[in-house]
Short mmCIF file of C-alpha atoms and ligand atoms in Angstrom, two decimals:
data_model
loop_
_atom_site.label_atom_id
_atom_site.label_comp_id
_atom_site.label_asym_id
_atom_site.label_seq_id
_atom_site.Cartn_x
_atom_site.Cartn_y
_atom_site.Cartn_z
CA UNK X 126 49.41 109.13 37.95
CA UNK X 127 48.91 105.87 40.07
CA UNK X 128 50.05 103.87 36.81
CA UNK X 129 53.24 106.23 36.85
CA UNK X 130 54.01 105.72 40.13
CA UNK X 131 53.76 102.08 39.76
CA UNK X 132 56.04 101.78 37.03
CA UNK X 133 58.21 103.87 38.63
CA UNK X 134 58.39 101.91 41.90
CA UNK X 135 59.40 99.12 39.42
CA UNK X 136 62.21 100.64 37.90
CA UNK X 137 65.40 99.22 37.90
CA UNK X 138 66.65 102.01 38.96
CA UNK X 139 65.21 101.10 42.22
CA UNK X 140 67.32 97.93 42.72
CA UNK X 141 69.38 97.01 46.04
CA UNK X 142 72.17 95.44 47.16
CA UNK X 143 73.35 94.47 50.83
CA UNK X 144 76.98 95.91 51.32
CA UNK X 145 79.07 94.57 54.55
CA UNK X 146 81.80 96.21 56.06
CA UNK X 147 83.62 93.37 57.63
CA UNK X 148 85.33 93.49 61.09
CA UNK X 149 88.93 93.30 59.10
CA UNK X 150 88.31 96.18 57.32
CA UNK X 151 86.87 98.05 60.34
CA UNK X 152 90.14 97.06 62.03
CA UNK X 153 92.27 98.65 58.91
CA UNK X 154 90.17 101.90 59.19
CA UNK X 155 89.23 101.26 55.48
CA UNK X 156 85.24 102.30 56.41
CA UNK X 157 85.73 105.69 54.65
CA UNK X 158 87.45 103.81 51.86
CA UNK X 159 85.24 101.38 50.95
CA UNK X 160 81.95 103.57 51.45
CA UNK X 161 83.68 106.24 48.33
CA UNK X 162 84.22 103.05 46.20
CA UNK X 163 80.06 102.50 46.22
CA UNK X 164 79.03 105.95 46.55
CA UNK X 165 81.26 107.61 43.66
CA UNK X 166 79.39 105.05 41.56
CA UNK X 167 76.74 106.42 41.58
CA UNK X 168 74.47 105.08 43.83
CA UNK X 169 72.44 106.05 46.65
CA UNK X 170 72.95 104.59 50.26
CA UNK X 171 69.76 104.23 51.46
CA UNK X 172 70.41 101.66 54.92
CA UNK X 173 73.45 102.01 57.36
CA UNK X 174 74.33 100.60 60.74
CA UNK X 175 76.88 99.58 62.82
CA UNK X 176 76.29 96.22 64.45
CA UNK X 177 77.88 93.55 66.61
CA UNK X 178 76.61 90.01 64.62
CA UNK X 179 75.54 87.23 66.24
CA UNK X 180 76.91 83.45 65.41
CA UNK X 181 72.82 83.32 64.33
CA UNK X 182 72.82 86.29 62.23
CA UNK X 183 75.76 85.36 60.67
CA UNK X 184 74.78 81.32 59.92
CA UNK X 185 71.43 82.77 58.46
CA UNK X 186 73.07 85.01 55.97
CA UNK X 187 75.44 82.83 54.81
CA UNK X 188 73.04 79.83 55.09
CA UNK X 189 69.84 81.51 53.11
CA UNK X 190 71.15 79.80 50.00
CA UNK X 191 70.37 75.94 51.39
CA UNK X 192 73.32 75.09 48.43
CA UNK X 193 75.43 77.72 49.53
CA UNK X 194 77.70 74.89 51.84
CA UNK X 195 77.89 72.62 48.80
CA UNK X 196 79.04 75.27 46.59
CA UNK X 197 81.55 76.88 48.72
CA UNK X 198 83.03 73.69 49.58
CA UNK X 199 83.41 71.94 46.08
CA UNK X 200 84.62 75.57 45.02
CA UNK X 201 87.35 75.81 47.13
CA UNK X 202 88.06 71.73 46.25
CA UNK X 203 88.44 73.01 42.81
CA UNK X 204 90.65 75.73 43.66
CA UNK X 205 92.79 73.72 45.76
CA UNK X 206 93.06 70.73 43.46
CA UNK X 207 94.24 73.23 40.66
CA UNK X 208 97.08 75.06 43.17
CA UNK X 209 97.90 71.65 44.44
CA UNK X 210 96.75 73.10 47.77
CA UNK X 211 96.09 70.76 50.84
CA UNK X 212 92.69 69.44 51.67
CA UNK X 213 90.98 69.12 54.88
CA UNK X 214 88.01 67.66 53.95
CA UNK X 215 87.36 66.22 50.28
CA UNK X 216 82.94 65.99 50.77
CA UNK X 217 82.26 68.96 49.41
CA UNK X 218 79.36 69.68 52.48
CA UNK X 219 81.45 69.02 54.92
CA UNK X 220 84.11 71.38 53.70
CA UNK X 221 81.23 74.30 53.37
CA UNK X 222 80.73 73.52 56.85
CA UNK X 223 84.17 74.18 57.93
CA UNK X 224 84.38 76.88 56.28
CA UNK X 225 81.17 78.51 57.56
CA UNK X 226 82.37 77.73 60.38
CA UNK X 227 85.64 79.77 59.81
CA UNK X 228 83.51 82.52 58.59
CA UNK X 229 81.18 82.88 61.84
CA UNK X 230 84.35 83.17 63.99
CA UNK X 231 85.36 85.70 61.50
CA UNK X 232 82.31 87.75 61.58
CA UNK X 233 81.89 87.51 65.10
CA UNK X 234 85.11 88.65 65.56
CA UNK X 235 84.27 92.60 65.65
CA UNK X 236 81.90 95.38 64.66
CA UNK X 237 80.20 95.08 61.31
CA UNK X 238 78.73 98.35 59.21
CA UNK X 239 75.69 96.84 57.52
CA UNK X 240 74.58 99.07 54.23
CA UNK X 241 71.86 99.00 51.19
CA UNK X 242 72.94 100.67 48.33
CA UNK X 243 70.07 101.62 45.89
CA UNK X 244 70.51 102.29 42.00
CA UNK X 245 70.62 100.60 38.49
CA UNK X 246 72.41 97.12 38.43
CA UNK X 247 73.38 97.78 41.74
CA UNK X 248 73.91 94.44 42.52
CA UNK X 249 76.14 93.45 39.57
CA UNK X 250 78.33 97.05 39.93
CA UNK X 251 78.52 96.61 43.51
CA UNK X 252 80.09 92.85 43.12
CA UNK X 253 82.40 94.17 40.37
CA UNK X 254 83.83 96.56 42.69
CA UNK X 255 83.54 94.09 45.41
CA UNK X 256 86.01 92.35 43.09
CA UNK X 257 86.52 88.07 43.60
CA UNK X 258 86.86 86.30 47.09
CA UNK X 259 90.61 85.64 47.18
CA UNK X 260 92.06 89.20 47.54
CA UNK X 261 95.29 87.63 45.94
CA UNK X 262 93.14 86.90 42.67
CA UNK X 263 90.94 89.57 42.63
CA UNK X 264 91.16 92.10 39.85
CA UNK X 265 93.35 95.40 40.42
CA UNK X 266 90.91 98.24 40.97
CA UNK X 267 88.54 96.40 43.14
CA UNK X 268 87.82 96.24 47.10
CA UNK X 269 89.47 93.01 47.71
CA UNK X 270 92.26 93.95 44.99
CA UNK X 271 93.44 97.14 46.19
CA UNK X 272 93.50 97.47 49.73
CA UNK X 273 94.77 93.37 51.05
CA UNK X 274 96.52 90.65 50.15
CA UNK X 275 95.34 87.72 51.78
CA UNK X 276 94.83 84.05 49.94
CA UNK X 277 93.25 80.47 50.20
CA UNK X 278 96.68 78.89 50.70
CA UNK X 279 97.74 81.09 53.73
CA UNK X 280 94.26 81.26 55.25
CA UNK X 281 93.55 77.67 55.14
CA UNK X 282 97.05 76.61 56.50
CA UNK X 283 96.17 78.96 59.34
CA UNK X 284 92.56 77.55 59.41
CA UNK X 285 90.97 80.45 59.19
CA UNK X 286 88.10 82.59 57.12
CA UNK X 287 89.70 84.42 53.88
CA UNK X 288 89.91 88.31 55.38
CA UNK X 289 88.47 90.06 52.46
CA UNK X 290 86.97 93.37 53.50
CA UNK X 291 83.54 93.26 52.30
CA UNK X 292 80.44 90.92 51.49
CA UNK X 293 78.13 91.88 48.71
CA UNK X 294 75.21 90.10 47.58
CA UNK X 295 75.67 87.58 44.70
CA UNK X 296 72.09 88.17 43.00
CA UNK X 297 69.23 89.82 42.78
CA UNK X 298 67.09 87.90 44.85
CA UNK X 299 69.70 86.92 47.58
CA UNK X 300 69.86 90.91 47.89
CA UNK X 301 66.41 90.67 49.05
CA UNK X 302 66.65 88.03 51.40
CA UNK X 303 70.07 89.21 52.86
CA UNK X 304 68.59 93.19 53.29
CA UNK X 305 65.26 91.41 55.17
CA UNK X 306 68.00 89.68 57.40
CA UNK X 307 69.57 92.67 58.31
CA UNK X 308 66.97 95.58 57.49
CA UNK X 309 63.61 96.21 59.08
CA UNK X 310 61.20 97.91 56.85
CA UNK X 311 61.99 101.31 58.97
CA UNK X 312 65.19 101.41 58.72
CA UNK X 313 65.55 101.67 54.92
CA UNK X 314 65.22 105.35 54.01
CA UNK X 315 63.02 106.57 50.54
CA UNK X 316 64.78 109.80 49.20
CA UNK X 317 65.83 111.55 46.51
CA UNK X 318 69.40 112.35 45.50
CA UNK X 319 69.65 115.38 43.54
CA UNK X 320 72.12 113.86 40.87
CA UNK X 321 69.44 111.15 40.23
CA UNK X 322 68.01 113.72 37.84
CA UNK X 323 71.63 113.40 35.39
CA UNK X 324 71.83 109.60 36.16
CA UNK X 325 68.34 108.41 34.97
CA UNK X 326 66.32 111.59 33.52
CA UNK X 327 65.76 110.64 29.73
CA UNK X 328 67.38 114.47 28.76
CA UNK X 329 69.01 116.56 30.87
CA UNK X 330 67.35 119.74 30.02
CA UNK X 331 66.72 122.97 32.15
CA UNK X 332 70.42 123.29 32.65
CA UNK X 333 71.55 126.53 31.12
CA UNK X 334 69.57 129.55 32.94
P1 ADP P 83 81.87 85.91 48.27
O1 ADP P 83 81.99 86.66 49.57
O2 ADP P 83 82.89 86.37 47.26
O3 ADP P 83 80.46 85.86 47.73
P2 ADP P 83 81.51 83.13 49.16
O4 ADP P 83 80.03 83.42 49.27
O5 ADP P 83 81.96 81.95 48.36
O6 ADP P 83 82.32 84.40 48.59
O7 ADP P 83 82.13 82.96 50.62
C1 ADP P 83 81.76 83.84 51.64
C2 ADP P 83 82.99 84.24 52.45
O8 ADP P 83 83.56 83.10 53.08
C3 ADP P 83 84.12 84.83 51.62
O9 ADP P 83 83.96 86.20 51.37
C4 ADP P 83 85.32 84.53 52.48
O10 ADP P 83 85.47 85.50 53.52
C5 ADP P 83 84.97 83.20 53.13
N1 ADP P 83 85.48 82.02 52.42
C6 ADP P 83 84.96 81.45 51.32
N2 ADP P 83 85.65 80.36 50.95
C7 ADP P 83 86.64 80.22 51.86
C8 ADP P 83 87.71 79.26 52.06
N3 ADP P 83 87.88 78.25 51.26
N4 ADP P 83 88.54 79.44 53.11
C9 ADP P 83 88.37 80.45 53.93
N5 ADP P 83 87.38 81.37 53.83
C10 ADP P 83 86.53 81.27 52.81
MG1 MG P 84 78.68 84.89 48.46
#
């Protein structure tokens, strides 16, 4: 039994994923939107709260990844070399910077619905719905595909964050970092959802009466 419910606690079935609703999309009254997109997945919601971020909060979240600046920076560099797009600053750090920077404002900006969502590859499904950061790139039936239109050339010329609706975490392990950041222990709820028996059961027997 112990050995059972070991395993089980291990199961990938049991993986998590840190979901924010970002003040734009709180704004566009997309909360009900977005939430469907997870939950008709499949997957189990087991954290939610409204909350009004802190410069702090938001720094440390985007900042957990110590190469996360770097990256950002030389990615949009690469983007806006390719569109022949205008360049503010051509070290990729100190473009990260700016950009976090952007971002803070941006998340500061408004209410934020944190959420955990709970079930198998939930990270990976929850970023392909998420869909890519530039709403004007991102793939039609996604998040950031469907429901704006924003993009790197109009945001930057306005120096500001790209509005994209949502953040979802990029792996497995910044999941876990990113729900400690905005999760205590007690606040993340252990349940069972009835369907859970047709998504992971190994036959689904006992059906018929
Ligand atoms: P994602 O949210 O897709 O994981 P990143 O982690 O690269 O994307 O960036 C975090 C957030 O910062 C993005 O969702 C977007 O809101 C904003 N952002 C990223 N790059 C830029 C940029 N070059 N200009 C403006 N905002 C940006
Ligand atoms: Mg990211």
């Amino acid at each position: 039994m112990t050995t059972h419910t070991k395993i089980d606690h291990m199961h990938p079935k049991r993986e998590r994923t840190l979901v924010l609703i970002k003040p734009d999309a709180i704004q566009r009254t997309l909360i009900g939107e977005v939430v469907q997109r997870y939950e008709r997945l499949g997957l189990k919601l087991v954290g939610l709260k409204f909350v009004r971020p802190t410069k702090e909060l938001v720094e440390k979240h985007y900042m957990n990844d110590p190469e996360w600046v770097s990256k950002t920076g030389a990615k949009f560099i690469a983007h806006a070399t390719a569109h022949k797009l205008n360049i503010k600053f051509h070290d990729p750090v100190k473009m990260g910077e700016h950009i976090l920077h952007r971002l803070s404002k941006y998340m500061t900006s408004g209410p934020v619905i944190a959420m955990v969502w709970q079930g198998l590859h939930a990270v990976a499904i929850v970023r392909k719905i998420t869909g890519s950061t530039e709403p004007l790139s991102s793939d039609v039936g996604t998040i950031r595909g469907d429901f704006v239109l924003d993009s790197y050339e109009f945001s930057d010329a306005e120096d500001r964050s790209i509005r994209n609706l949502v953040h979802s975490s990029g792996s497995v392990d910044e999941a876990r970092s990113e729900i400690d950041l905005w999760f205590s222990k007690d606040e993340l709820i252990d349940y069972i959802l009835i369907q859970e028996k047709v998504l992971y059961s190994a036959h689904m027997d006992g059906i018929f009466e």
